[in-house]
Short mmCIF file of C-alpha atoms in Angstrom, two decimals:
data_model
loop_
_atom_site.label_atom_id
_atom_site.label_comp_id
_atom_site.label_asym_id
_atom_site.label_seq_id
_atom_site.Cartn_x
_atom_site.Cartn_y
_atom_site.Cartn_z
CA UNK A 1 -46.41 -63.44 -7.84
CA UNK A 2 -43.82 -65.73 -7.30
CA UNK A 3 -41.02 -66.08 -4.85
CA UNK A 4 -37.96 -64.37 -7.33
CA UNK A 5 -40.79 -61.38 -8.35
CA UNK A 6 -41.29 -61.00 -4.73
CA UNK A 7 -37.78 -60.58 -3.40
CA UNK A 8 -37.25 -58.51 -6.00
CA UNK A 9 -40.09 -56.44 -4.94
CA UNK A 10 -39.05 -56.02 -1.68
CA UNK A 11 -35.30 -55.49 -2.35
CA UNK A 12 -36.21 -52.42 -4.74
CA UNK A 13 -38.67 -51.26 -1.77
CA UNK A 14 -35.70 -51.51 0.77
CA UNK A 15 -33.62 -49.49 -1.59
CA UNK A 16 -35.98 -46.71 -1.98
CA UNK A 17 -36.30 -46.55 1.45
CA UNK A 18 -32.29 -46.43 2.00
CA UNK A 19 -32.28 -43.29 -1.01
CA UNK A 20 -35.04 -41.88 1.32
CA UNK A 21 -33.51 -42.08 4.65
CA UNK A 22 -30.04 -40.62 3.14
CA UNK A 23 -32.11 -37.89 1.36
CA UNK A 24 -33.50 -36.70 4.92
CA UNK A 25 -29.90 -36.95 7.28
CA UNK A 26 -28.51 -34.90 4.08
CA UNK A 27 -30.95 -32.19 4.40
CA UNK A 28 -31.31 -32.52 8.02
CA UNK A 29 -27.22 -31.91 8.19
CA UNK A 30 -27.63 -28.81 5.64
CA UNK A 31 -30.47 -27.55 7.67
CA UNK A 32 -28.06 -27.71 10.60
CA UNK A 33 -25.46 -26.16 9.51
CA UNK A 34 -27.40 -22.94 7.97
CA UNK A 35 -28.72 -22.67 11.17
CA UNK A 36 -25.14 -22.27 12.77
CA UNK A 37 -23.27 -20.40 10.71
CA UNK A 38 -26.79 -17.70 11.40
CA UNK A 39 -25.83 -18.48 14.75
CA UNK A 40 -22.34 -17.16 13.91
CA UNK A 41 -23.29 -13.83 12.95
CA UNK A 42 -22.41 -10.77 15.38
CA UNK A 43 -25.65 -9.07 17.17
CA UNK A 44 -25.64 -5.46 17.52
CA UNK A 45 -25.03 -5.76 21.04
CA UNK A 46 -22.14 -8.02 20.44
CA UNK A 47 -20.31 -5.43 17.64
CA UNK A 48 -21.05 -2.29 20.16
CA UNK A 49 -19.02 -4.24 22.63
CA UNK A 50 -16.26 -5.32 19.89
CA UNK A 51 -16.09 -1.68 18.86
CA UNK A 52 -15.91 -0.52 22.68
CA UNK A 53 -12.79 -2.79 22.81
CA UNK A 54 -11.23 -1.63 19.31
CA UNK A 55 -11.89 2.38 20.80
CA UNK A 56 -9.82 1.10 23.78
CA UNK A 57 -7.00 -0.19 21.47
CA UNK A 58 -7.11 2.89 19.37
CA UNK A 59 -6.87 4.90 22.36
CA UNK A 60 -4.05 2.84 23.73
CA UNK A 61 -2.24 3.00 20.23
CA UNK A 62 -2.23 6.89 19.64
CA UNK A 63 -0.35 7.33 23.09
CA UNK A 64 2.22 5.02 22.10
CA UNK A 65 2.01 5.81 18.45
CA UNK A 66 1.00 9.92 18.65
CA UNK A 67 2.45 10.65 15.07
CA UNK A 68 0.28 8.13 13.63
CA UNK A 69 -2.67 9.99 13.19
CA UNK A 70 -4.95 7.03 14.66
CA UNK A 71 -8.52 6.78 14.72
CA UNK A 72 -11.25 4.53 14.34
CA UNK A 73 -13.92 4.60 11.42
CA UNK A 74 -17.36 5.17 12.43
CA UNK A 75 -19.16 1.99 13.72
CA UNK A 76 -22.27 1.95 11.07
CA UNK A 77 -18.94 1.91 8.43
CA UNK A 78 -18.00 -1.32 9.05
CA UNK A 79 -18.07 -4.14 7.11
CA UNK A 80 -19.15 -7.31 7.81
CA UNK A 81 -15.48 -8.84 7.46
CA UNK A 82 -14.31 -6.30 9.35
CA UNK A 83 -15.90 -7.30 13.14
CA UNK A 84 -12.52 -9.43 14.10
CA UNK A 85 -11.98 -10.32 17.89
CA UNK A 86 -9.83 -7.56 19.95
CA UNK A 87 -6.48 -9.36 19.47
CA UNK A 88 -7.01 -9.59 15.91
CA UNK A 89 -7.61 -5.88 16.00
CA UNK A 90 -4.74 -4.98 17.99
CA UNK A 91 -2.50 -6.67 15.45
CA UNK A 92 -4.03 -4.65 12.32
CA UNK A 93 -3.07 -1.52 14.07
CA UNK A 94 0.84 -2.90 15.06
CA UNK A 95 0.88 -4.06 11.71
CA UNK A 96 -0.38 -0.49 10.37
CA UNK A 97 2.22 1.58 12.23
CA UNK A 98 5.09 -0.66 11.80
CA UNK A 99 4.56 -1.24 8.20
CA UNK A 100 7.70 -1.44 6.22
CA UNK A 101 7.69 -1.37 2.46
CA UNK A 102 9.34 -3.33 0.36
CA UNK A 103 9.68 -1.38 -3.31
CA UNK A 104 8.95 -3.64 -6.34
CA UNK A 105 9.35 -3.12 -9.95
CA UNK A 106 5.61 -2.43 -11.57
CA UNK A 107 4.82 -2.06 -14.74
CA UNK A 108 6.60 0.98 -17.17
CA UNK A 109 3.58 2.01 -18.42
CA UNK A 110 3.96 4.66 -21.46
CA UNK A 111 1.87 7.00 -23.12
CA UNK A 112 0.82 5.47 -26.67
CA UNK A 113 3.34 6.41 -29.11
CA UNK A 114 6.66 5.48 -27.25
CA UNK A 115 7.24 1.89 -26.40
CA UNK A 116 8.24 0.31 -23.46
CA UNK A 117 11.93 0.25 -24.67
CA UNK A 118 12.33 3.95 -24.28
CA UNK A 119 11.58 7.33 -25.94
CA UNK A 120 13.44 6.30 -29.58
CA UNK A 121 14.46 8.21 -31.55
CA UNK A 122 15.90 10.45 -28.83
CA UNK A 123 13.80 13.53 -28.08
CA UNK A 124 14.63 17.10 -26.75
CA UNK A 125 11.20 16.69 -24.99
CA UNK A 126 9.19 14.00 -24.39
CA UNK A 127 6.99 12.53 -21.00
CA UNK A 128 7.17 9.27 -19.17
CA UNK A 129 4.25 7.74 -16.78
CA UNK A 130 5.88 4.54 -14.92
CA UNK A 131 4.02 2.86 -12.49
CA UNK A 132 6.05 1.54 -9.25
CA UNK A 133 4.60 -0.54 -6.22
CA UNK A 134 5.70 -1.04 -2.69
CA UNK A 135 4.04 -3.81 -0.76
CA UNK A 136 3.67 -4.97 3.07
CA UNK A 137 1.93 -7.23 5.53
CA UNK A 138 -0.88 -6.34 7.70
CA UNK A 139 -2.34 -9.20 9.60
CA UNK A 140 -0.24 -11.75 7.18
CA UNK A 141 -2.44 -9.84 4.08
CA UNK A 142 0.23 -8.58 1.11
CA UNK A 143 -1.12 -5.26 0.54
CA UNK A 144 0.13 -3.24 -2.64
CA UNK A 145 0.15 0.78 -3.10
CA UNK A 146 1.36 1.68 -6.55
CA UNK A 147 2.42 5.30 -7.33
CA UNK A 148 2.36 6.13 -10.90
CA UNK A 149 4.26 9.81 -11.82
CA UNK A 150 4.23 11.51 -14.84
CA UNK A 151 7.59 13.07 -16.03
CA UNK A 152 8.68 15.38 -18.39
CA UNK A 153 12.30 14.57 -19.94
CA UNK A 154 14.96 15.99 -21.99
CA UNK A 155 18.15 15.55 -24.89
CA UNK A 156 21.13 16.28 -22.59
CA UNK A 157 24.77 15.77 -23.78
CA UNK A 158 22.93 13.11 -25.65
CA UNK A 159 21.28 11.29 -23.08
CA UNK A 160 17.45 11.28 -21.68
CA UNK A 161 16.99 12.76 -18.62
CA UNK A 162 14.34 14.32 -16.28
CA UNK A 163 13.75 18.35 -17.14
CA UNK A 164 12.79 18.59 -13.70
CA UNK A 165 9.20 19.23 -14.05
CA UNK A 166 6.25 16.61 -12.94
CA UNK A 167 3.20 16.61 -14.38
CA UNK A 168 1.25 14.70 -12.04
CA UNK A 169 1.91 11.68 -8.87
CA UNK A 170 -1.50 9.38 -8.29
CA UNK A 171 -1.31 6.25 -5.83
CA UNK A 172 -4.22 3.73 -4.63
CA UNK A 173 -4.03 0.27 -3.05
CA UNK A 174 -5.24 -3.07 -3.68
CA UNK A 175 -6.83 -3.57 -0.13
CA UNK A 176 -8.22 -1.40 2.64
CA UNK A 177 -8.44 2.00 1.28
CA UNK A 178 -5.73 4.66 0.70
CA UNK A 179 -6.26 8.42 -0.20
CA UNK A 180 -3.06 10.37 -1.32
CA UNK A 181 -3.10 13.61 0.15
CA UNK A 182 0.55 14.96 -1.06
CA UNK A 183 3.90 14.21 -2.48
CA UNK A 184 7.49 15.88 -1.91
CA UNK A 185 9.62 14.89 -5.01
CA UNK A 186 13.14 15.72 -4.87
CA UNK A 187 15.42 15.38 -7.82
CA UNK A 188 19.23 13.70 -7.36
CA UNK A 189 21.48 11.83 -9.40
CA UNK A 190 22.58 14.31 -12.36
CA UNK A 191 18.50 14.94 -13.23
CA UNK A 192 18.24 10.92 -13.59
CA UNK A 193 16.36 10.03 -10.71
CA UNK A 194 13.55 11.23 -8.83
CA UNK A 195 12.47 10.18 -5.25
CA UNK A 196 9.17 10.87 -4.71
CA UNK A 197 7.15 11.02 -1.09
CA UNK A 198 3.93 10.33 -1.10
CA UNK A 199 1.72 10.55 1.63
CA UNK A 200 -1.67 9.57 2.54
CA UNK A 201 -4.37 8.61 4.54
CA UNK A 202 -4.74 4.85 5.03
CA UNK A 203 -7.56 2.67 6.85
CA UNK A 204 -7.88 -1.37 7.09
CA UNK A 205 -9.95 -3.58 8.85
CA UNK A 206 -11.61 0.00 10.69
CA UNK A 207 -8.35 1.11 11.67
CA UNK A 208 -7.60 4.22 10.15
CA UNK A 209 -3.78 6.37 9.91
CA UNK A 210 -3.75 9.95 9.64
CA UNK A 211 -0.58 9.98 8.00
CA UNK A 212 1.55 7.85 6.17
CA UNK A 213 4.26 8.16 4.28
CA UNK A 214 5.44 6.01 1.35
CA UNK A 215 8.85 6.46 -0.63
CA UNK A 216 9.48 5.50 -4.38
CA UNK A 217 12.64 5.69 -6.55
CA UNK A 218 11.89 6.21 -10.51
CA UNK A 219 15.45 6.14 -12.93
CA UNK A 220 16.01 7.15 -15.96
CA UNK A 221 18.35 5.39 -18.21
CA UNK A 222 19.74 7.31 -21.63
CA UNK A 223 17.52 6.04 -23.76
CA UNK A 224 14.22 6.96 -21.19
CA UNK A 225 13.65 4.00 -19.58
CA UNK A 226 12.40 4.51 -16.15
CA UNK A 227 13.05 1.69 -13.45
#
């Protein structure tokens, strides 16, 4: 072998050895970190005494906060996203009870055969099923309930309006979980507008709220186009 075959030899030997050596700190580093973010994870012991300290701020909450309806989901319920230090916690439920909505404009959603410009040509009955959303912060989340209501309309002096019947009111949420458990419509404006009530039961992040209550504006124009 001579001398250029041989430092060539041992330069390609050097080089595996390099690829080898960064091969191992690589997997050594991944190895490391699987092992800490395991590490990470809550032990049981460690949730019972987070959930001891979220039954303290519940507690706390309900006496400040007795119209609320507060309570605390059952501790096998929660998920693993949900075990958040006390402070965290704390906020979730200030953020709950203080929520303030701020109404959007959703989507008019119609049934099949009348388009989204109204009910044409002009009917002495027809239905409308808009969907409306109001959204908040909890924790610095946007969360979004839409209420959708299905309303029966009339010909009057030749212009749409509301016959003062509702067929039905549905809402639901994008996070946490809400349940509607009523709705208290009340009809003003000359039969063109109807503000609806609903309420429900919310929970997020394991807090949970008795009773909420969430108001929405639907308007008819002439030709039936609710806003």
């Amino acid at each position: 072998m001579n001398l250029q075959k041989l430092y060539k030899t041992q330069f390609s030997n050097k080089k595996i050895t390099i690829m080898a050596l960064l091969l191992s700190i690589l997997l050594f580093g991944m190895a490391n970190k699987t092992a800490f973010a395991a590490s990470e994870e809550l032990t049981l012991v460690q949730k019972q005494s987070y959930y001891e300290q979220y039954e303290t701020i519940i507690e706390e909450a309900k006496v400040k906060y007795p119209e609320a309806a507060l309570s605390l989901k059952p501790f096998e319920d929660f998920k693993t996203e949900e075990w958040v230090e006390a402070a965290e916690f704390a906020e979730i439920v200030e953020d709950m009870v203080n929520a303030e909505f701020v109404i959007d404009m959703g989507n008019n959603d119609f049934v099949a055969d009348q388009p989204k410009l109204g009910i044409m040509p002009l009917s002495s009955h027809g239905t409308v099923i808009p969907t409306k959303n109001v959204t908040t912060k909890i924790n610095g989340s946007d969360v979004t309930i839409w209420v959708t209501g299905s309303f029966n309309t009339t010909l009057s002096g030749g212009v749409q309006k509301f016959d003062g019947t509702i067929n039905s009111v549905v809402s639901s949420s994008n996070k946490g979980h809400w349940t509607q458990t009523g709705y208290s419509p009340t009809l003003k404006n000359s039969n063109k507008t109807w503000s609806i009530e609903v309420t429900g039961k919310w929970e997020y992040g394991g807090a949970q709220q008795g009773v909420k209550n969430v108001t929405i504006q639907f308007t008819i124009s002439s030709t039936g186009v609710v806003s």
